[in-house]
Amino acid sequence: VQLQASGGGTVQAGGSLTLSCAASGVNFRLATMGWYRQAPGNQREMVATITSAGYTNYADSTKGRFTVSIDKVKNTVFLQMNSLKPEDTAVYFCVAGPSGWSLVEHGSWGQGTLVTVSS
């Protein structure tokens, strides 16, 4: 499994960014995909996940502002981020794991992409 995240950058508060994760070696019919983030001095936290059936789950802090989706033709997972806040500043990671298993314990992780939200 190889995951390549991209799309990070610097944006002003209230702005939008879309992160992409190009996946190879992932069977989207059997995998759960996710986005996690880690801010300096903080633990890695779940941002959003999407199952092989298309069920999504979001952190309370991102619900209503972020949208996770999969393009199975392009083998790419997206994270659309709107109404960004300074507290969204973090390195964002893409992860893929077997459905029904903990992504943190059993997932394959890509390199992170830095998102910086200025106030």
PDB file of N, CA, C and O in Angstrom, residues 11-60:
ATOM      1  N   VAL A  11      -3.627  29.112   4.276  1.00  0.00           N
ATOM      2  CA  VAL A  11      -4.886  29.752   3.903  1.00  0.00           C
ATOM      3  C   VAL A  11      -5.345  30.624   5.066  1.00  0.00           C
ATOM      4  O   VAL A  11      -5.023  30.333   6.232  1.00  0.00           O
ATOM      5  N   GLN A  12      -6.070  31.652   4.757  1.00  0.00           N
ATOM      6  CA  GLN A  12      -6.607  32.510   5.806  1.00  0.00           C
ATOM      7  C   GLN A  12      -7.824  31.865   6.445  1.00  0.00           C
ATOM      8  O   GLN A  12      -8.528  31.055   5.817  1.00  0.00           O
ATOM      9  N   ALA A  13      -8.075  32.229   7.674  1.00  0.00           N
ATOM     10  CA  ALA A  13      -9.255  31.725   8.372  1.00  0.00           C
ATOM     11  C   ALA A  13     -10.505  32.031   7.559  1.00  0.00           C
ATOM     12  O   ALA A  13     -10.646  33.114   6.997  1.00  0.00           O
ATOM     13  N   GLY A  14     -11.376  31.035   7.491  1.00  0.00           N
ATOM     14  CA  GLY A  14     -12.584  31.155   6.695  1.00  0.00           C
ATOM     15  C   GLY A  14     -12.440  30.620   5.288  1.00  0.00           C
ATOM     16  O   GLY A  14     -13.437  30.457   4.570  1.00  0.00           O
ATOM     17  N   GLY A  15     -11.215  30.338   4.893  1.00  0.00           N
ATOM     18  CA  GLY A  15     -10.957  29.841   3.549  1.00  0.00           C
ATOM     19  C   GLY A  15     -11.151  28.351   3.422  1.00  0.00           C
ATOM     20  O   GLY A  15     -11.591  27.676   4.368  1.00  0.00           O
ATOM     21  N   SER A  16     -10.809  27.832   2.239  1.00  0.00           N
ATOM     22  CA  SER A  16     -11.020  26.419   1.932  1.00  0.00           C
ATOM     23  C   SER A  16      -9.757  25.806   1.332  1.00  0.00           C
ATOM     24  O   SER A  16      -8.955  26.506   0.705  1.00  0.00           O
ATOM     25  N   LEU A  17      -9.619  24.527   1.529  1.00  0.00           N
ATOM     26  CA  LEU A  17      -8.567  23.727   0.910  1.00  0.00           C
ATOM     27  C   LEU A  17      -9.121  22.347   0.633  1.00  0.00           C
ATOM     28  O   LEU A  17     -10.005  21.875   1.362  1.00  0.00           O
ATOM     29  N   THR A  18      -8.586  21.705  -0.390  1.00  0.00           N
ATOM     30  CA  THR A  18      -8.927  20.311  -0.655  1.00  0.00           C
ATOM     31  C   THR A  18      -7.653  19.480  -0.649  1.00  0.00           C
ATOM     32  O   THR A  18      -6.724  19.757  -1.410  1.00  0.00           O
ATOM     33  N   LEU A  19      -7.614  18.501   0.223  1.00  0.00           N
ATOM     34  CA  LEU A  19      -6.501  17.567   0.275  1.00  0.00           C
ATOM     35  C   LEU A  19      -6.825  16.351  -0.583  1.00  0.00           C
ATOM     36  O   LEU A  19      -7.979  15.925  -0.655  1.00  0.00           O
ATOM     37  N   SER A  20      -5.791  15.812  -1.205  1.00  0.00           N
ATOM     38  CA  SER A  20      -5.933  14.601  -2.013  1.00  0.00           C
ATOM     39  C   SER A  20      -4.987  13.538  -1.495  1.00  0.00           C
ATOM     40  O   SER A  20      -3.897  13.857  -1.008  1.00  0.00           O
ATOM     41  N   CYS A  21      -5.395  12.303  -1.623  1.00  0.00           N
ATOM     42  CA  CYS A  21      -4.555  11.163  -1.242  1.00  0.00           C
ATOM     43  C   CYS A  21      -4.626  10.140  -2.365  1.00  0.00           C
ATOM     44  O   CYS A  21      -5.646   9.476  -2.529  1.00  0.00           O
ATOM     45  N   ALA A  22      -3.552  10.049  -3.133  1.00  0.00           N
ATOM     46  CA  ALA A  22      -3.481   9.062  -4.200  1.00  0.00           C
ATOM     47  C   ALA A  22      -3.067   7.724  -3.607  1.00  0.00           C
ATOM     48  O   ALA A  22      -2.022   7.631  -2.958  1.00  0.00           O
ATOM     49  N   ALA A  23      -3.902   6.713  -3.817  1.00  0.00           N
ATOM     50  CA  ALA A  23      -3.680   5.412  -3.195  1.00  0.00           C
ATOM     51  C   ALA A  23      -3.361   4.355  -4.234  1.00  0.00           C
ATOM     52  O   ALA A  23      -4.004   4.289  -5.280  1.00  0.00           O
ATOM     53  N   SER A  24      -2.372   3.537  -3.939  1.00  0.00           N
ATOM     54  CA  SER A  24      -2.070   2.376  -4.771  1.00  0.00           C
ATOM     55  C   SER A  24      -1.983   1.150  -3.875  1.00  0.00           C
ATOM     56  O   SER A  24      -1.557   1.253  -2.719  1.00  0.00           O
ATOM     57  N   GLY A  25      -2.419   0.027  -4.412  1.00  0.00           N
ATOM     58  CA  GLY A  25      -2.406  -1.195  -3.630  1.00  0.00           C
ATOM     59  C   GLY A  25      -3.540  -1.287  -2.635  1.00  0.00           C
ATOM     60  O   GLY A  25      -3.504  -2.129  -1.725  1.00  0.00           O
ATOM     61  N   VAL A  26      -4.544  -0.433  -2.755  1.00  0.00           N
ATOM     62  CA  VAL A  26      -5.692  -0.435  -1.847  1.00  0.00           C
ATOM     63  C   VAL A  26      -6.912  -0.982  -2.577  1.00  0.00           C
ATOM     64  O   VAL A  26      -7.230  -0.513  -3.669  1.00  0.00           O
ATOM     65  N   ASN A  27      -7.574  -1.948  -1.971  1.00  0.00           N
ATOM     66  CA  ASN A  27      -8.838  -2.450  -2.497  1.00  0.00           C
ATOM     67  C   ASN A  27      -9.963  -1.678  -1.807  1.00  0.00           C
ATOM     68  O   ASN A  27     -10.306  -1.953  -0.651  1.00  0.00           O
ATOM     69  N   PHE A  28     -10.536  -0.721  -2.511  1.00  0.00           N
ATOM     70  CA  PHE A  28     -11.539   0.145  -1.900  1.00  0.00           C
ATOM     71  C   PHE A  28     -12.806  -0.614  -1.531  1.00  0.00           C
ATOM     72  O   PHE A  28     -13.619  -0.124  -0.762  1.00  0.00           O
ATOM     73  N   ARG A  29     -12.990  -1.815  -2.041  1.00  0.00           N
ATOM     74  CA  ARG A  29     -14.172  -2.617  -1.663  1.00  0.00           C
ATOM     75  C   ARG A  29     -14.016  -3.226  -0.275  1.00  0.00           C
ATOM     76  O   ARG A  29     -14.986  -3.689   0.319  1.00  0.00           O
ATOM     77  N   LEU A  30     -12.765  -3.237   0.223  1.00  0.00           N
ATOM     78  CA  LEU A  30     -12.512  -3.883   1.508  1.00  0.00           C
ATOM     79  C   LEU A  30     -11.912  -2.938   2.540  1.00  0.00           C
ATOM     80  O   LEU A  30     -11.723  -3.316   3.692  1.00  0.00           O
ATOM     81  N   ALA A  31     -11.605  -1.716   2.128  1.00  0.00           N
ATOM     82  CA  ALA A  31     -10.840  -0.828   3.000  1.00  0.00           C
ATOM     83  C   ALA A  31     -11.678   0.303   3.565  1.00  0.00           C
ATOM     84  O   ALA A  31     -12.658   0.749   2.954  1.00  0.00           O
ATOM     85  N   THR A  32     -11.280   0.752   4.729  1.00  0.00           N
ATOM     86  CA  THR A  32     -11.727   2.022   5.277  1.00  0.00           C
ATOM     87  C   THR A  32     -10.602   3.023   5.108  1.00  0.00           C
ATOM     88  O   THR A  32      -9.441   2.705   5.392  1.00  0.00           O
ATOM     89  N   MET A  33     -10.942   4.190   4.627  1.00  0.00           N
ATOM     90  CA  MET A  33      -9.955   5.248   4.427  1.00  0.00           C
ATOM     91  C   MET A  33     -10.186   6.351   5.447  1.00  0.00           C
ATOM     92  O   MET A  33     -11.323   6.578   5.882  1.00  0.00           O
ATOM     93  N   GLY A  34      -9.127   7.036   5.804  1.00  0.00           N
ATOM     94  CA  GLY A  34      -9.303   8.083   6.791  1.00  0.00           C
ATOM     95  C   GLY A  34      -8.299   9.199   6.651  1.00  0.00           C
ATOM     96  O   GLY A  34      -7.260   9.057   5.991  1.00  0.00           O
ATOM     97  N   TRP A  35      -8.639  10.305   7.262  1.00  0.00           N
ATOM     98  CA  TRP A  35      -7.740  11.426   7.418  1.00  0.00           C
ATOM     99  C   TRP A  35      -7.566  11.689   8.913  1.00  0.00           C
ATOM    100  O   TRP A  35      -8.559  11.750   9.657  1.00  0.00           O
ATOM    101  N   TYR A  36      -6.321  11.810   9.322  1.00  0.00           N
ATOM    102  CA  TYR A  36      -5.979  12.173  10.689  1.00  0.00           C
ATOM    103  C   TYR A  36      -5.111  13.423  10.627  1.00  0.00           C
ATOM    104  O   TYR A  36      -4.579  13.777   9.566  1.00  0.00           O
ATOM    105  N   ARG A  37      -4.978  14.091  11.749  1.00  0.00           N
ATOM    106  CA  ARG A  37      -4.102  15.254  11.786  1.00  0.00           C
ATOM    107  C   ARG A  37      -3.362  15.314  13.128  1.00  0.00           C
ATOM    108  O   ARG A  37      -3.808  14.752  14.114  1.00  0.00           O
ATOM    109  N   GLN A  38      -2.237  16.001  13.080  1.00  0.00           N
ATOM    110  CA  GLN A  38      -1.444  16.172  14.297  1.00  0.00           C
ATOM    111  C   GLN A  38      -0.886  17.575  14.322  1.00  0.00           C
ATOM    112  O   GLN A  38      -0.128  17.974  13.423  1.00  0.00           O
ATOM    113  N   ALA A  39      -1.273  18.301  15.353  1.00  0.00           N
ATOM    114  CA  ALA A  39      -0.754  19.655  15.558  1.00  0.00           C
ATOM    115  C   ALA A  39       0.444  19.580  16.495  1.00  0.00           C
ATOM    116  O   ALA A  39       0.573  18.628  17.271  1.00  0.00           O
ATOM    117  N   PRO A  40       1.319  20.561  16.441  1.00  0.00           N
ATOM    118  CA  PRO A  40       2.503  20.546  17.307  1.00  0.00           C
ATOM    119  C   PRO A  40       2.110  20.417  18.772  1.00  0.00           C
ATOM    120  O   PRO A  40       1.244  21.145  19.261  1.00  0.00           O
ATOM    121  N   GLY A  41       2.732  19.448  19.451  1.00  0.00           N
ATOM    122  CA  GLY A  41       2.478  19.238  20.862  1.00  0.00           C
ATOM    123  C   GLY A  41       1.222  18.455  21.165  1.00  0.00           C
ATOM    124  O   GLY A  41       0.925  18.192  22.336  1.00  0.00           O
ATOM    125  N   ASN A  42       0.478  18.084  20.118  1.00  0.00           N
ATOM    126  CA  ASN A  42      -0.765  17.341  20.322  1.00  0.00           C
ATOM    127  C   ASN A  42      -0.646  15.916  19.802  1.00  0.00           C
ATOM    128  O   ASN A  42       0.229  15.606  18.990  1.00  0.00           O
ATOM    129  N   GLN A  43      -1.557  15.081  20.260  1.00  0.00           N
ATOM    130  CA  GLN A  43      -1.618  13.723  19.735  1.00  0.00           C
ATOM    131  C   GLN A  43      -2.321  13.711  18.379  1.00  0.00           C
ATOM    132  O   GLN A  43      -3.086  14.619  18.046  1.00  0.00           O
ATOM    133  N   ARG A  44      -2.055  12.680  17.620  1.00  0.00           N
ATOM    134  CA  ARG A  44      -2.734  12.511  16.345  1.00  0.00           C
ATOM    135  C   ARG A  44      -4.210  12.256  16.608  1.00  0.00           C
ATOM    136  O   ARG A  44      -4.576  11.471  17.492  1.00  0.00           O
ATOM    137  N   GLU A  45      -5.079  12.913  15.846  1.00  0.00           N
ATOM    138  CA  GLU A  45      -6.513  12.769  16.051  1.00  0.00           C
ATOM    139  C   GLU A  45      -7.223  12.499  14.729  1.00  0.00           C
ATOM    140  O   GLU A  45      -6.779  12.938  13.663  1.00  0.00           O
ATOM    141  N   MET A  46      -8.313  11.776  14.842  1.00  0.00           N
ATOM    142  CA  MET A  46      -9.124  11.468  13.667  1.00  0.00           C
ATOM    143  C   MET A  46      -9.828  12.727  13.186  1.00  0.00           C
ATOM    144  O   MET A  46     -10.378  13.489  13.983  1.00  0.00           O
ATOM    145  N   VAL A  47      -9.823  12.923  11.879  1.00  0.00           N
ATOM    146  CA  VAL A  47     -10.536  14.031  11.252  1.00  0.00           C
ATOM    147  C   VAL A  47     -11.808  13.525  10.584  1.00  0.00           C
ATOM    148  O   VAL A  47     -12.895  14.041  10.802  1.00  0.00           O
ATOM    149  N   ALA A  48     -11.647  12.495   9.751  1.00  0.00           N
ATOM    150  CA  ALA A  48     -12.784  11.940   9.013  1.00  0.00           C
ATOM    151  C   ALA A  48     -12.409  10.563   8.497  1.00  0.00           C
ATOM    152  O   ALA A  48     -11.247  10.299   8.194  1.00  0.00           O
ATOM    153  N   THR A  49     -13.408   9.686   8.413  1.00  0.00           N
ATOM    154  CA  THR A  49     -13.204   8.372   7.829  1.00  0.00           C
ATOM    155  C   THR A  49     -14.341   8.055   6.873  1.00  0.00           C
ATOM    156  O   THR A  49     -15.436   8.626   6.986  1.00  0.00           O
ATOM    157  N   ILE A  50     -14.069   7.147   5.954  1.00  0.00           N
ATOM    158  CA  ILE A  50     -15.089   6.692   5.020  1.00  0.00           C
ATOM    159  C   ILE A  50     -14.894   5.207   4.784  1.00  0.00           C
ATOM    160  O   ILE A  50     -13.775   4.751   4.516  1.00  0.00           O
ATOM    161  N   THR A  51     -15.974   4.444   4.901  1.00  0.00           N
ATOM    162  CA  THR A  51     -15.886   2.996   4.751  1.00  0.00           C
ATOM    163  C   THR A  51     -16.061   2.598   3.293  1.00  0.00           C
ATOM    164  O   THR A  51     -16.400   3.401   2.439  1.00  0.00           O
ATOM    165  N   SER A  52     -15.861   1.311   3.039  1.00  0.00           N
ATOM    166  CA  SER A  52     -16.034   0.788   1.687  1.00  0.00           C
ATOM    167  C   SER A  52     -17.469   0.940   1.209  1.00  0.00           C
ATOM    168  O   SER A  52     -17.722   1.029   0.006  1.00  0.00           O
ATOM    169  N   ALA A  53     -18.412   1.010   2.130  1.00  0.00           N
ATOM    170  CA  ALA A  53     -19.827   1.186   1.772  1.00  0.00           C
ATOM    171  C   ALA A  53     -20.203   2.657   1.643  1.00  0.00           C
ATOM    172  O   ALA A  53     -21.342   2.968   1.301  1.00  0.00           O
ATOM    173  N   GLY A  54     -19.256   3.523   1.941  1.00  0.00           N
ATOM    174  CA  GLY A  54     -19.519   4.951   1.793  1.00  0.00           C
ATOM    175  C   GLY A  54     -19.996   5.648   3.054  1.00  0.00           C
ATOM    176  O   GLY A  54     -20.335   6.835   3.016  1.00  0.00           O
ATOM    177  N   TYR A  55     -19.991   4.929   4.170  1.00  0.00           N
ATOM    178  CA  TYR A  55     -20.389   5.570   5.424  1.00  0.00           C
ATOM    179  C   TYR A  55     -19.247   6.452   5.911  1.00  0.00           C
ATOM    180  O   TYR A  55     -18.088   6.052   5.921  1.00  0.00           O
ATOM    181  N   THR A  56     -19.621   7.643   6.349  1.00  0.00           N
ATOM    182  CA  THR A  56     -18.619   8.602   6.795  1.00  0.00           C
ATOM    183  C   THR A  56     -18.745   8.894   8.282  1.00  0.00           C
ATOM    184  O   THR A  56     -19.825   8.758   8.865  1.00  0.00           O
ATOM    185  N   ASN A  57     -17.637   9.274   8.868  1.00  0.00           N
ATOM    186  CA  ASN A  57     -17.610   9.642  10.274  1.00  0.00           C
ATOM    187  C   ASN A  57     -16.670  10.831  10.414  1.00  0.00           C
ATOM    188  O   ASN A  57     -15.605  10.855   9.782  1.00  0.00           O
ATOM    189  N   TYR A  58     -17.072  11.795  11.229  1.00  0.00           N
ATOM    190  CA  TYR A  58     -16.283  13.004  11.389  1.00  0.00           C
ATOM    191  C   TYR A  58     -16.053  13.304  12.867  1.00  0.00           C
ATOM    192  O   TYR A  58     -16.896  13.010  13.710  1.00  0.00           O
ATOM    193  N   ALA A  59     -14.945  13.944  13.134  1.00  0.00           N
ATOM    194  CA  ALA A  59     -14.722  14.481  14.474  1.00  0.00           C
ATOM    195  C   ALA A  59     -15.723  15.600  14.701  1.00  0.00           C
ATOM    196  O   ALA A  59     -16.143  16.279  13.752  1.00  0.00           O
ATOM    197  N   ASP A  60     -16.101  15.801  15.943  1.00  0.00           N
ATOM    198  CA  ASP A  60     -17.052  16.874  16.256  1.00  0.00           C
ATOM    199  C   ASP A  60     -16.532  18.228  15.776  1.00  0.00           C
ATOM    200  O   ASP A  60     -17.303  19.078  15.341  1.00  0.00           O
TER     201      ASP A  60
END
